[in-house]
JSON list of C-alpha atoms in Angstrom, two decimals:
[
{"chain": "K", "resi": 1, "resn": "UNK", "atom": "CA", "xyz": [126.69, 333.51, 24.53]},
{"chain": "K", "resi": 2, "resn": "UNK", "atom": "CA", "xyz": [129.80, 333.12, 26.51]},
{"chain": "K", "resi": 3, "resn": "UNK", "atom": "CA", "xyz": [130.30, 332.37, 30.18]},
{"chain": "K", "resi": 4, "resn": "UNK", "atom": "CA", "xyz": [133.40, 332.78, 32.24]},
{"chain": "K", "resi": 5, "resn": "UNK", "atom": "CA", "xyz": [133.63, 330.83, 35.59]},
{"chain": "K", "resi": 6, "resn": "UNK", "atom": "CA", "xyz": [136.38, 330.25, 37.97]},
{"chain": "K", "resi": 7, "resn": "UNK", "atom": "CA", "xyz": [138.38, 327.12, 37.19]},
{"chain": "K", "resi": 8, "resn": "UNK", "atom": "CA", "xyz": [137.21, 325.32, 40.34]},
{"chain": "K", "resi": 9, "resn": "UNK", "atom": "CA", "xyz": [133.51, 325.71, 39.19]},
{"chain": "K", "resi": 10, "resn": "UNK", "atom": "CA", "xyz": [134.15, 324.59, 35.59]},
{"chain": "K", "resi": 11, "resn": "UNK", "atom": "CA", "xyz": [133.00, 320.93, 36.16]},
{"chain": "K", "resi": 12, "resn": "UNK", "atom": "CA", "xyz": [129.90, 322.00, 38.10]},
{"chain": "K", "resi": 13, "resn": "UNK", "atom": "CA", "xyz": [128.97, 324.67, 35.50]},
{"chain": "K", "resi": 14, "resn": "UNK", "atom": "CA", "xyz": [129.39, 322.20, 32.67]},
{"chain": "K", "resi": 15, "resn": "UNK", "atom": "CA", "xyz": [127.03, 319.63, 34.27]},
{"chain": "K", "resi": 16, "resn": "UNK", "atom": "CA", "xyz": [124.43, 322.30, 35.13]},
{"chain": "K", "resi": 17, "resn": "UNK", "atom": "CA", "xyz": [124.51, 323.57, 31.47]},
{"chain": "K", "resi": 18, "resn": "UNK", "atom": "CA", "xyz": [124.18, 319.99, 30.08]},
{"chain": "K", "resi": 19, "resn": "UNK", "atom": "CA", "xyz": [121.20, 319.12, 32.13]},
{"chain": "K", "resi": 20, "resn": "UNK", "atom": "CA", "xyz": [119.37, 322.49, 31.54]},
{"chain": "K", "resi": 21, "resn": "UNK", "atom": "CA", "xyz": [120.34, 323.10, 27.85]},
{"chain": "K", "resi": 22, "resn": "UNK", "atom": "CA", "xyz": [119.08, 319.94, 26.33]},
{"chain": "K", "resi": 23, "resn": "UNK", "atom": "CA", "xyz": [117.20, 320.04, 23.07]},
{"chain": "K", "resi": 24, "resn": "UNK", "atom": "CA", "xyz": [116.56, 317.95, 20.07]},
{"chain": "K", "resi": 25, "resn": "UNK", "atom": "CA", "xyz": [118.67, 318.82, 17.09]},
{"chain": "K", "resi": 26, "resn": "UNK", "atom": "CA", "xyz": [116.58, 320.22, 14.19]},
{"chain": "K", "resi": 27, "resn": "UNK", "atom": "CA", "xyz": [117.33, 317.12, 12.12]},
{"chain": "K", "resi": 28, "resn": "UNK", "atom": "CA", "xyz": [116.21, 314.76, 14.94]},
{"chain": "K", "resi": 29, "resn": "UNK", "atom": "CA", "xyz": [113.05, 316.87, 15.54]},
{"chain": "K", "resi": 30, "resn": "UNK", "atom": "CA", "xyz": [112.15, 316.85, 11.94]},
{"chain": "K", "resi": 31, "resn": "UNK", "atom": "CA", "xyz": [112.64, 313.13, 11.68]},
{"chain": "K", "resi": 32, "resn": "UNK", "atom": "CA", "xyz": [110.51, 312.47, 14.81]},
{"chain": "K", "resi": 33, "resn": "UNK", "atom": "CA", "xyz": [107.83, 314.79, 13.56]},
{"chain": "K", "resi": 34, "resn": "UNK", "atom": "CA", "xyz": [107.60, 313.01, 10.20]},
{"chain": "K", "resi": 35, "resn": "UNK", "atom": "CA", "xyz": [107.53, 309.54, 12.03]},
{"chain": "K", "resi": 36, "resn": "UNK", "atom": "CA", "xyz": [104.56, 310.66, 14.07]},
{"chain": "K", "resi": 37, "resn": "UNK", "atom": "CA", "xyz": [102.82, 312.05, 11.02]},
{"chain": "K", "resi": 38, "resn": "UNK", "atom": "CA", "xyz": [103.42, 309.03, 8.73]},
{"chain": "K", "resi": 39, "resn": "UNK", "atom": "CA", "xyz": [102.67, 306.25, 11.39]},
{"chain": "K", "resi": 40, "resn": "UNK", "atom": "CA", "xyz": [106.25, 305.02, 11.60]},
{"chain": "K", "resi": 41, "resn": "UNK", "atom": "CA", "xyz": [106.39, 306.00, 15.33]},
{"chain": "K", "resi": 42, "resn": "UNK", "atom": "CA", "xyz": [103.39, 304.02, 16.05]},
{"chain": "K", "resi": 43, "resn": "UNK", "atom": "CA", "xyz": [104.78, 300.99, 14.27]},
{"chain": "K", "resi": 44, "resn": "UNK", "atom": "CA", "xyz": [108.02, 301.23, 16.18]},
{"chain": "K", "resi": 45, "resn": "UNK", "atom": "CA", "xyz": [106.20, 301.51, 19.56]},
{"chain": "K", "resi": 46, "resn": "UNK", "atom": "CA", "xyz": [104.03, 298.37, 18.67]},
{"chain": "K", "resi": 47, "resn": "UNK", "atom": "CA", "xyz": [107.28, 296.50, 17.61]},
{"chain": "K", "resi": 48, "resn": "UNK", "atom": "CA", "xyz": [108.99, 297.41, 20.87]},
{"chain": "K", "resi": 49, "resn": "UNK", "atom": "CA", "xyz": [105.93, 296.42, 22.99]},
{"chain": "K", "resi": 50, "resn": "UNK", "atom": "CA", "xyz": [105.85, 292.94, 21.26]},
{"chain": "K", "resi": 51, "resn": "UNK", "atom": "CA", "xyz": [109.62, 292.50, 21.77]},
{"chain": "K", "resi": 52, "resn": "UNK", "atom": "CA", "xyz": [109.35, 293.44, 25.37]},
{"chain": "K", "resi": 53, "resn": "UNK", "atom": "CA", "xyz": [106.38, 291.16, 25.95]},
{"chain": "K", "resi": 54, "resn": "UNK", "atom": "CA", "xyz": [108.38, 288.30, 24.46]},
{"chain": "K", "resi": 55, "resn": "UNK", "atom": "CA", "xyz": [111.27, 289.02, 26.86]},
{"chain": "K", "resi": 56, "resn": "UNK", "atom": "CA", "xyz": [108.82, 289.14, 29.74]},
{"chain": "K", "resi": 57, "resn": "UNK", "atom": "CA", "xyz": [107.43, 285.72, 28.71]},
{"chain": "K", "resi": 58, "resn": "UNK", "atom": "CA", "xyz": [110.83, 284.44, 28.65]},
{"chain": "K", "resi": 59, "resn": "UNK", "atom": "CA", "xyz": [111.46, 285.77, 32.21]},
{"chain": "K", "resi": 60, "resn": "UNK", "atom": "CA", "xyz": [108.20, 284.16, 33.29]},
{"chain": "K", "resi": 61, "resn": "UNK", "atom": "CA", "xyz": [109.36, 280.75, 31.87]},
{"chain": "K", "resi": 62, "resn": "UNK", "atom": "CA", "xyz": [112.57, 280.77, 33.66]},
{"chain": "K", "resi": 63, "resn": "UNK", "atom": "CA", "xyz": [111.75, 282.77, 36.91]},
{"chain": "K", "resi": 64, "resn": "UNK", "atom": "CA", "xyz": [108.03, 282.65, 37.05]},
{"chain": "K", "resi": 65, "resn": "UNK", "atom": "CA", "xyz": [107.85, 280.37, 40.04]},
{"chain": "K", "resi": 66, "resn": "UNK", "atom": "CA", "xyz": [110.12, 282.86, 41.88]},
{"chain": "K", "resi": 67, "resn": "UNK", "atom": "CA", "xyz": [107.43, 285.58, 42.18]},
{"chain": "K", "resi": 68, "resn": "UNK", "atom": "CA", "xyz": [108.74, 288.18, 39.69]},
{"chain": "K", "resi": 69, "resn": "UNK", "atom": "CA", "xyz": [106.77, 291.28, 39.44]},
{"chain": "K", "resi": 70, "resn": "UNK", "atom": "CA", "xyz": [106.38, 293.45, 36.47]},
{"chain": "K", "resi": 71, "resn": "UNK", "atom": "CA", "xyz": [104.08, 294.79, 33.70]},
{"chain": "K", "resi": 72, "resn": "UNK", "atom": "CA", "xyz": [104.11, 292.49, 30.67]},
{"chain": "K", "resi": 73, "resn": "UNK", "atom": "CA", "xyz": [105.55, 295.26, 28.52]},
{"chain": "K", "resi": 74, "resn": "UNK", "atom": "CA", "xyz": [108.08, 296.67, 31.01]},
{"chain": "K", "resi": 75, "resn": "UNK", "atom": "CA", "xyz": [111.81, 297.03, 30.48]},
{"chain": "K", "resi": 76, "resn": "UNK", "atom": "CA", "xyz": [112.53, 295.27, 33.65]},
{"chain": "K", "resi": 77, "resn": "UNK", "atom": "CA", "xyz": [111.14, 292.81, 36.32]},
{"chain": "K", "resi": 78, "resn": "UNK", "atom": "CA", "xyz": [111.54, 292.88, 40.06]},
{"chain": "K", "resi": 79, "resn": "UNK", "atom": "CA", "xyz": [112.70, 289.56, 41.72]},
{"chain": "K", "resi": 80, "resn": "UNK", "atom": "CA", "xyz": [111.91, 289.05, 45.44]},
{"chain": "K", "resi": 81, "resn": "UNK", "atom": "CA", "xyz": [114.81, 287.50, 47.31]},
{"chain": "K", "resi": 82, "resn": "UNK", "atom": "CA", "xyz": [114.10, 284.69, 49.79]},
{"chain": "K", "resi": 83, "resn": "UNK", "atom": "CA", "xyz": [116.06, 282.99, 52.53]},
{"chain": "K", "resi": 84, "resn": "UNK", "atom": "CA", "xyz": [119.31, 284.68, 53.61]},
{"chain": "K", "resi": 85, "resn": "UNK", "atom": "CA", "xyz": [119.83, 286.54, 50.21]},
{"chain": "K", "resi": 86, "resn": "UNK", "atom": "CA", "xyz": [120.14, 290.20, 50.48]},
{"chain": "K", "resi": 87, "resn": "UNK", "atom": "CA", "xyz": [120.13, 292.60, 47.46]},
{"chain": "K", "resi": 88, "resn": "UNK", "atom": "CA", "xyz": [123.76, 293.72, 47.48]},
{"chain": "K", "resi": 89, "resn": "UNK", "atom": "CA", "xyz": [125.55, 290.37, 47.98]},
{"chain": "K", "resi": 90, "resn": "UNK", "atom": "CA", "xyz": [123.16, 288.79, 45.48]},
{"chain": "K", "resi": 91, "resn": "UNK", "atom": "CA", "xyz": [123.98, 291.45, 43.00]},
{"chain": "K", "resi": 92, "resn": "UNK", "atom": "CA", "xyz": [127.69, 290.93, 43.66]},
{"chain": "K", "resi": 93, "resn": "UNK", "atom": "CA", "xyz": [127.28, 287.12, 43.04]},
{"chain": "K", "resi": 94, "resn": "UNK", "atom": "CA", "xyz": [125.61, 287.60, 39.78]},
{"chain": "K", "resi": 95, "resn": "UNK", "atom": "CA", "xyz": [128.47, 290.06, 38.65]},
{"chain": "K", "resi": 96, "resn": "UNK", "atom": "CA", "xyz": [130.96, 287.29, 39.40]},
{"chain": "K", "resi": 97, "resn": "UNK", "atom": "CA", "xyz": [128.98, 285.12, 36.87]},
{"chain": "K", "resi": 98, "resn": "UNK", "atom": "CA", "xyz": [128.76, 287.75, 34.20]},
{"chain": "K", "resi": 99, "resn": "UNK", "atom": "CA", "xyz": [125.30, 288.94, 34.95]},
{"chain": "K", "resi": 100, "resn": "UNK", "atom": "CA", "xyz": [124.31, 292.35, 36.22]},
{"chain": "K", "resi": 101, "resn": "UNK", "atom": "CA", "xyz": [121.19, 293.08, 38.34]},
{"chain": "K", "resi": 102, "resn": "UNK", "atom": "CA", "xyz": [120.41, 296.14, 40.34]},
{"chain": "K", "resi": 103, "resn": "UNK", "atom": "CA", "xyz": [119.85, 295.85, 44.09]},
{"chain": "K", "resi": 104, "resn": "UNK", "atom": "CA", "xyz": [116.67, 297.43, 45.42]},
{"chain": "K", "resi": 105, "resn": "UNK", "atom": "CA", "xyz": [118.55, 300.02, 47.51]},
{"chain": "K", "resi": 106, "resn": "UNK", "atom": "CA", "xyz": [119.03, 302.82, 45.09]},
{"chain": "K", "resi": 107, "resn": "UNK", "atom": "CA", "xyz": [115.33, 302.76, 44.25]},
{"chain": "K", "resi": 108, "resn": "UNK", "atom": "CA", "xyz": [114.20, 303.17, 47.81]},
{"chain": "K", "resi": 109, "resn": "UNK", "atom": "CA", "xyz": [112.89, 306.45, 48.99]},
{"chain": "K", "resi": 110, "resn": "UNK", "atom": "CA", "xyz": [113.13, 305.71, 52.72]},
{"chain": "K", "resi": 111, "resn": "UNK", "atom": "CA", "xyz": [116.42, 304.23, 53.95]},
{"chain": "K", "resi": 112, "resn": "UNK", "atom": "CA", "xyz": [114.52, 302.46, 56.77]},
{"chain": "K", "resi": 113, "resn": "UNK", "atom": "CA", "xyz": [112.66, 300.29, 54.24]},
{"chain": "K", "resi": 114, "resn": "UNK", "atom": "CA", "xyz": [114.05, 296.76, 53.72]},
{"chain": "K", "resi": 115, "resn": "UNK", "atom": "CA", "xyz": [112.88, 295.51, 50.36]},
{"chain": "K", "resi": 116, "resn": "UNK", "atom": "CA", "xyz": [114.75, 292.42, 49.59]},
{"chain": "K", "resi": 117, "resn": "UNK", "atom": "CA", "xyz": [114.61, 292.36, 45.78]},
{"chain": "K", "resi": 118, "resn": "UNK", "atom": "CA", "xyz": [116.68, 292.98, 42.69]},
{"chain": "K", "resi": 119, "resn": "UNK", "atom": "CA", "xyz": [115.78, 294.63, 39.44]},
{"chain": "K", "resi": 120, "resn": "UNK", "atom": "CA", "xyz": [116.47, 292.70, 36.25]},
{"chain": "K", "resi": 121, "resn": "UNK", "atom": "CA", "xyz": [116.68, 294.57, 32.95]},
{"chain": "K", "resi": 122, "resn": "UNK", "atom": "CA", "xyz": [115.03, 292.72, 30.08]},
{"chain": "K", "resi": 123, "resn": "UNK", "atom": "CA", "xyz": [115.96, 295.17, 27.42]},
{"chain": "K", "resi": 124, "resn": "UNK", "atom": "CA", "xyz": [119.70, 295.71, 27.74]},
{"chain": "K", "resi": 125, "resn": "UNK", "atom": "CA", "xyz": [121.02, 292.29, 26.44]},
{"chain": "K", "resi": 126, "resn": "UNK", "atom": "CA", "xyz": [120.58, 290.37, 23.29]},
{"chain": "K", "resi": 127, "resn": "UNK", "atom": "CA", "xyz": [117.96, 287.63, 23.63]},
{"chain": "K", "resi": 128, "resn": "UNK", "atom": "CA", "xyz": [120.37, 284.79, 23.96]},
{"chain": "K", "resi": 129, "resn": "UNK", "atom": "CA", "xyz": [122.37, 286.63, 26.61]},
{"chain": "K", "resi": 130, "resn": "UNK", "atom": "CA", "xyz": [119.10, 287.50, 28.36]},
{"chain": "K", "resi": 131, "resn": "UNK", "atom": "CA", "xyz": [118.16, 283.84, 28.56]},
{"chain": "K", "resi": 132, "resn": "UNK", "atom": "CA", "xyz": [121.61, 282.80, 29.81]},
{"chain": "K", "resi": 133, "resn": "UNK", "atom": "CA", "xyz": [121.45, 285.52, 32.41]},
{"chain": "K", "resi": 134, "resn": "UNK", "atom": "CA", "xyz": [118.02, 284.40, 33.57]},
{"chain": "K", "resi": 135, "resn": "UNK", "atom": "CA", "xyz": [119.30, 280.89, 34.01]},
{"chain": "K", "resi": 136, "resn": "UNK", "atom": "CA", "xyz": [122.32, 282.12, 35.98]},
{"chain": "K", "resi": 137, "resn": "UNK", "atom": "CA", "xyz": [119.96, 284.03, 38.27]},
{"chain": "K", "resi": 138, "resn": "UNK", "atom": "CA", "xyz": [117.67, 281.12, 38.75]},
{"chain": "K", "resi": 139, "resn": "UNK", "atom": "CA", "xyz": [120.52, 278.71, 39.59]},
{"chain": "K", "resi": 140, "resn": "UNK", "atom": "CA", "xyz": [121.99, 281.30, 42.04]},
{"chain": "K", "resi": 141, "resn": "UNK", "atom": "CA", "xyz": [118.64, 281.46, 43.84]},
{"chain": "K", "resi": 142, "resn": "UNK", "atom": "CA", "xyz": [118.93, 277.74, 44.52]},
{"chain": "K", "resi": 143, "resn": "UNK", "atom": "CA", "xyz": [122.22, 278.14, 46.28]},
{"chain": "K", "resi": 144, "resn": "UNK", "atom": "CA", "xyz": [122.50, 279.22, 49.93]},
{"chain": "K", "resi": 145, "resn": "UNK", "atom": "CA", "xyz": [123.54, 282.75, 50.37]},
{"chain": "K", "resi": 146, "resn": "UNK", "atom": "CA", "xyz": [127.12, 283.21, 51.84]},
{"chain": "K", "resi": 147, "resn": "UNK", "atom": "CA", "xyz": [127.06, 284.32, 55.40]},
{"chain": "K", "resi": 148, "resn": "UNK", "atom": "CA", "xyz": [127.43, 288.16, 55.70]},
{"chain": "K", "resi": 149, "resn": "UNK", "atom": "CA", "xyz": [126.87, 290.31, 58.78]},
{"chain": "K", "resi": 150, "resn": "UNK", "atom": "CA", "xyz": [123.80, 291.82, 57.16]},
{"chain": "K", "resi": 151, "resn": "UNK", "atom": "CA", "xyz": [122.34, 288.40, 56.37]},
{"chain": "K", "resi": 152, "resn": "UNK", "atom": "CA", "xyz": [120.12, 288.40, 59.52]}
]
């Protein structure tokens, strides 16, 4: 069908349609169905679990003494921050060194909650980049946080 909207509502209408009209294309749906039926999907899931578990072990080797928290097959780990480190300044410092972490703020339900942690993705980078990034994070934790007004 067709839809006519005022020009000022075009952007909002497009985004609403995008999030409410998602569907798998017939070719992708057929492929997924065959993969489930012939066992390919299960093999891919097991492969992904093994790969994520290897990445988790790497994070444990490098940051294990830092109290990281996660499931062994998860796509990310949570790293508690100690000392004067706060999530946003820590994330900014990692960015300056070519490593991205997510501060805890966007994941909090209650704005009054103060969880000093960052989330580290284990699945986004190649294995060598992940290892380098984890070492950057480990070394940064040994440095004293720069003074900011939200440091205390």
